[in-house]
Amino acid sequence: MKRSIILVVCAMSWLFVANTHAAISYQPHKRVHNKIDASEDKETVFVTSLMQKMTLAEKIGQLSQYVGGELLTGPQSDALSDSLFVHGMVGSILNVGGVEKLRKLQEKNMQLSRLKIPILFAFDVIHGYKTIFPTPLAESCSWDLNLMYETAKAAAVEASASGIHWTFAPMVDIARDPRWGRIVEGAGEDTYLACKIADARVRGFQWNLGAPNSVYACAKHFVAYGAPQAGRDYAPVDLSLSTLAEVYLPPFKACVDAGVKTFMSAFNSVNGVPATGNRWLMTDVLRNKWQFNGFVVSDWNAVQELKAHGVAETDKDAALLAFNAGVDMNMTDGLYNRCLEEAVHRGQVDMQAIDAAVERILRAKYALGLFDNPYRFLDAKRECREVRSANITALARKAASSSMVLLKNDHNMLPLSKQTKRIALIGPLANNRSEVMGSWKARGDEKDVVTVLEGIKNKLGNNVTVTYVQGCDFLKPSTQEFSAAFEAAQQSDVVIAVVGEKALMSGESRSRAILRLPGQQEALLDTLKKAGKPLVVVLMNGRPLCLEKIDKQADALLEAWFPGTQCGNAVADILFGDVTPSAKLTASFPLTEGQIPNYYNYKRSGRPGDMPYSSTARHIDVPNKNLYPFGYGLSYTSFAYGKMQCASQFDADGVLQVAVDVTNKGNVDGEEIVQLYVADKVASMVRPVKELKGFKKVFIPKGDTKHVEFTLHARDLGFWDNNMQYIVEPGTFTIMVGANSEDLQQQDVVWDGKEKQ
Ligand code: BGC
């Protein structure tokens, strides 16, 4: 039985997660929280006096967001009519981009509305605006927080130069199920890493808050959207409060700590209560416990969808439920405008709550300087200058190659020699411009995309003959081009097959039950294999796939994800050795779909699956292990880990130093992501077999050794119980260090719980 010194740190509990953020080199220009300074006083005077002039309808108008321009509205979305402007009923418009169009909308608002309150323009700038960076899941595999800060910042620079004030990003939903298509938009399956990335991305988007080269970020989708039943998008989520607190909430708390200005409520229900009508989540947790002082927007039509959930009978019930739960702004369905005024008159909605929500939104507009100049972000010259600049293009290339994970490299097949004479380049993604940008390509333009074919030619010029054959489509059954692909392969020195998913096979509402390569692509690889030439497979996809068969066929396997605008140059940089791969997986790749969910930090069982008899937590037909584990990725060099160094006890301050020497044993310089995991050996609740608690990405020149150090605080080794209290228990912890979640050395360390105060 565990010694029962239990530190229940209820009051402080939510702060603990915040304190786990290690310093990273970038710094925000200014904090956005809790400071009343002289300028904020001016803001208060302005906003208060404006609100005195506003009618109730105009106030509710500020809480309403519409899809603008010629964009299609959903079946239930309200159209953006002139009459809405006339009556001051448009607070924000989403997903219209470009200075010219936005200027027209703002002008219309300034001409038609009585109080001329500027409109806030929002856009889904998820992984780039015009210059498209790798998808967020891809980029998370770089484990490079500075890089993710820089790409978010660059996306903000481009979007704001194009008139956007606010992005609906980052998505910080933990995803442990690769069937769920939106795994592509997040940072993978691990909460510790996801918190760091959430922090970096929020600070990146909001890097110069208030200035017209930065945008408001939005932490979405609050909360647990990544855990739908069977991986089906929008499906209900049922999970323990302990798992909610420990796995799904912390990345959102990290966003609050980073100063995020807005939140978006999720589509799904959480333990029977839809997130968009969930007062406990949005008011008790987000506003009261976490002291979030920005505003919350619903997801697209999510207010009206409370009726489909079966928790509201009428539109008015739905609007009341969402607003009273804490949703300040209503996206697209227009229900606040239609229903809230009457509800206030009937006393079903508190006028003070309306005023508080309106005030939050007016303050957000004020802080952007829009009341001084509603056209402040609308400068066509700046748009020309700052969109697709050379610096941002170079960053996109770096981000793409830093995100590519080398999964297999038999006989050091890669890098290929630049003297290679004949390449057969095959596959539906080998010369593709649109799919390689992935889902949410914002205003990315196919014309700017470098295909793999072009990237190889850019690198090797006329020294090489590249025979390109598409081979097959993603979905169509035709195998007509197989013979041409086979012939090209036979005539080549090396075959490069670029295969994977179409962009919109992952992303919103793109759940898949079968995670093998779609269409005829596996058969295409069978055909290429028969040519008997070295086979390099480059994968582009939005989620972990089941690659057992391909892993056997390929001599080298590169997970390139959807690399974005600089796709081809980045792939060529890796294939020909100008960049050494350094990325590692942030989501496990299962052997087969039946194992899902199969994340690395699963909880223990009374009959663990690795026991040598059959009545254990396992399938009888497939082992429990993944094909490629969390944290896994190869390099063109190899790293040797020395013996891990750490004391047998935490010190009197509850601190433990852990160190390891890592040597680059190969012939090229490289970067290694050194990982630290911890397991609590005995606790009052069942704990995961291991949890990531630290990582360092280090550059090590060939032949060199780097001493890598970690500092662990016992207070960070606690857990959340089902009352959502954070508990830290003394005892023995297994400390693990290594190259990925399976390749680890370990040592037991004791914490006696007598931390000095
Ligand atoms: C998505 C959000 C997105 C919003 C606005 C919704 O369907 O779930 O992530 O930000 O649309 O486009």
XYZ file of N, CA and C in Angstrom, residues 81-166:
258
model
N -26.938 39.992 -45.154
C -27.680 40.937 -46.001
C -27.374 42.374 -45.593
N -27.691 43.310 -46.494
C -27.476 44.725 -46.179
C -28.254 45.143 -44.938
N -29.416 44.534 -44.786
C -30.242 44.953 -43.655
C -29.547 44.650 -42.322
N -28.753 43.604 -42.302
C -28.011 43.317 -41.058
C -27.034 44.453 -40.742
N -26.381 44.986 -41.785
C -25.477 46.123 -41.557
C -26.260 47.337 -41.060
N -27.372 47.593 -41.739
C -28.172 48.773 -41.405
C -28.556 48.751 -39.922
N -28.911 47.579 -39.430
C -29.357 47.499 -38.040
C -28.219 47.221 -37.046
N -26.987 47.330 -37.533
C -25.839 47.153 -36.624
C -25.785 45.744 -36.051
N -26.114 44.756 -36.875
C -26.217 43.396 -36.355
C -25.057 42.501 -36.758
N -23.960 43.114 -37.242
C -22.814 42.306 -37.662
C -21.599 42.688 -36.809
N -21.192 41.798 -35.945
C -20.020 42.070 -35.121
C -18.748 41.612 -35.801
N -18.864 40.532 -36.551
C -17.666 39.933 -37.133
C -18.046 39.175 -38.397
N -17.071 39.050 -39.295
C -17.280 38.288 -40.537
C -16.141 37.294 -40.658
N -16.472 36.082 -41.110
C -15.396 35.098 -41.221
C -15.175 34.634 -42.647
N -13.929 34.258 -42.837
C -13.468 33.571 -44.045
C -13.643 34.329 -45.356
N -13.484 35.651 -45.279
C -13.252 36.448 -46.484
C -11.835 36.992 -46.320
N -11.017 36.884 -47.368
C -9.644 37.373 -47.252
C -9.301 38.303 -48.393
N -8.307 39.135 -48.176
C -7.853 40.043 -49.226
C -8.324 41.449 -48.936
N -7.376 42.385 -49.037
C -7.635 43.779 -48.675
C -8.819 44.352 -49.451
N -8.871 44.056 -50.738
C -9.904 44.682 -51.560
C -11.314 44.297 -51.093
N -11.510 42.997 -50.918
C -12.850 42.526 -50.526
C -13.198 42.993 -49.114
N -12.212 42.933 -48.237
C -12.497 43.302 -46.840
C -12.767 44.798 -46.731
N -12.070 45.571 -47.528
C -12.315 47.021 -47.500
C -13.767 47.308 -47.892
N -14.233 46.600 -48.919
C -15.625 46.823 -49.356
C -16.598 46.502 -48.231
N -16.326 45.412 -47.535
C -17.235 45.028 -46.444
C -17.192 46.052 -45.316
N -15.967 46.480 -44.973
C -15.862 47.469 -43.883
C -16.526 48.791 -44.298
N -16.327 49.167 -45.565
C -16.944 50.422 -46.039
C -18.465 50.344 -45.954
N -18.972 49.197 -46.357
C -20.425 49.017 -46.314
C -20.918 49.175 -44.869
N -20.195 48.577 -43.956
C -20.561 48.663 -42.546
C -20.492 50.112 -42.061
N -19.446 50.820 -42.466
C -19.280 52.198 -41.997
C -20.354 53.110 -42.605
N -20.766 52.778 -43.819
C -21.803 53.605 -44.443
C -23.199 53.297 -43.893
N -23.472 52.009 -43.748
C -24.863 51.645 -43.447
C -25.211 51.628 -41.962
N -24.249 51.348 -41.097
C -24.629 51.166 -39.686
C -24.686 52.502 -38.948
N -25.518 52.552 -37.923
C -25.717 53.820 -37.196
C -24.468 54.191 -36.390
N -23.934 53.242 -35.637
C -22.828 53.584 -34.732
C -21.441 53.334 -35.331
N -21.407 52.741 -36.488
C -20.143 52.543 -37.218
C -19.093 51.823 -36.363
N -19.519 50.754 -35.763
C -18.559 49.954 -34.982
C -17.845 49.017 -35.951
N -16.519 49.113 -36.028
C -15.806 48.335 -37.047
C -16.045 46.829 -36.898
N -15.996 46.164 -38.035
C -16.178 44.705 -38.043
C -14.831 44.023 -37.799
N -14.880 42.929 -37.065
C -13.684 42.119 -36.810
C -13.653 41.009 -37.860
N -12.548 40.935 -38.608
C -12.462 39.939 -39.679
C -11.674 38.721 -39.222
N -12.292 37.547 -39.360
C -11.666 36.296 -38.923
C -11.458 35.373 -40.116
N -10.500 34.482 -39.981
C -10.206 33.552 -41.084
C -9.535 32.319 -40.483
N -9.772 31.167 -41.113
C -9.079 29.953 -40.655
C -7.656 29.935 -41.210
N -6.765 30.585 -40.511
C -5.349 30.577 -40.905
C -4.700 29.505 -40.032
N -4.695 28.293 -40.524
C -4.360 27.158 -39.663
C -2.880 26.811 -39.771
N -2.388 26.737 -41.010
C -0.935 26.501 -41.191
C -0.454 27.322 -42.379
N -0.643 28.630 -42.211
C -0.237 29.544 -43.265
C -1.446 30.171 -43.915
N -1.174 31.308 -44.567
C -2.274 32.055 -45.191
C -2.122 32.007 -46.712
N -1.105 32.632 -47.253
C -0.808 32.511 -48.686
C 0.333 31.520 -48.862
N 1.353 31.699 -48.020
C 2.422 30.709 -47.999
C 1.962 29.605 -47.061
N 1.868 28.395 -47.562
C 1.336 27.317 -46.728
C 2.492 26.504 -46.139
N 2.468 26.418 -44.832
C 3.459 25.638 -44.087
C 2.947 24.202 -43.967
N 3.787 23.297 -43.462
C 3.275 21.933 -43.260
C 2.070 21.961 -42.312
N 1.252 20.944 -42.370
C 0.085 20.902 -41.479
C 0.570 20.896 -40.017
N -0.307 21.310 -39.092
C 0.137 21.375 -37.693
C 0.655 20.037 -37.155
N 0.014 18.923 -37.537
C 0.519 17.626 -37.039
C 1.935 17.394 -37.564
N 2.134 17.702 -38.834
C 3.462 17.538 -39.425
C 4.481 18.361 -38.644
N 4.155 19.633 -38.477
C 5.105 20.541 -37.816
C 5.403 20.124 -36.380
N 4.397 19.523 -35.735
C 4.644 19.098 -34.345
C 5.763 18.072 -34.305
N 5.923 17.313 -35.411
C 6.970 16.285 -35.436
C 8.374 16.893 -35.449
N 8.476 18.182 -35.684
C 9.791 18.832 -35.591
C 10.206 18.997 -34.132
N 9.269 18.977 -33.221
C 9.505 19.231 -31.792
C 10.288 20.533 -31.626
N 10.161 21.427 -32.601
C 10.967 22.642 -32.594
C 10.037 23.824 -32.286
N 10.023 24.246 -31.024
C 9.062 25.256 -30.581
C 9.335 26.609 -31.225
N 10.604 26.913 -31.411
C 10.920 28.191 -32.064
C 10.411 28.220 -33.494
N 10.567 27.085 -34.173
C 10.096 26.995 -35.557
C 8.581 27.208 -35.601
N 7.864 26.566 -34.672
C 6.399 26.687 -34.686
C 5.955 28.099 -34.306
N 6.707 28.728 -33.431
C 6.452 30.139 -33.129
C 6.633 30.968 -34.407
N 7.733 30.703 -35.129
C 8.053 31.498 -36.329
C 7.022 31.291 -37.441
N 6.555 30.052 -37.633
C 5.585 29.850 -38.720
C 4.235 30.476 -38.355
N 3.859 30.396 -37.072
C 2.604 31.050 -36.662
C 2.736 32.565 -36.852
N 3.885 33.086 -36.492
C 4.122 34.529 -36.648
C 4.076 34.927 -38.136
N 4.718 34.111 -38.972
C 4.729 34.431 -40.408
C 3.305 34.377 -40.972
N 2.529 33.396 -40.521
C 1.139 33.294 -40.979
C 0.370 34.541 -40.534
N 0.669 35.010 -39.331
C 0.005 36.214 -38.820
C 0.413 37.438 -39.634
N 1.672 37.511 -39.990
C 2.149 38.663 -40.782
C 1.422 38.692 -42.132
N 1.352 37.527 -42.784
C 0.678 37.492 -44.097
C -0.819 37.783 -43.973
N -1.462 37.122 -42.997
C -2.921 37.266 -42.884
C -3.294 38.700 -42.522
N -2.551 39.275 -41.588
C -2.893 40.637 -41.164
C -2.591 41.636 -42.278
N -1.562 41.354 -43.080
C -1.273 42.235 -44.220
C -2.396 42.153 -45.249
N -3.168 41.105 -45.145
C -4.260 40.903 -46.083
C -5.602 41.270 -45.450
N -5.551 41.934 -44.301
C -6.760 42.481 -43.699
C -7.387 41.669 -42.580
N -6.782 40.530 -42.217
C -7.375 39.653 -41.197
C -6.954 40.108 -39.797
N -7.922 40.066 -38.864
C -7.621 40.450 -37.477
C -7.473 39.257 -36.547
N -7.999 38.122 -36.979
C -8.232 37.051 -36.008
C -8.179 35.713 -36.737
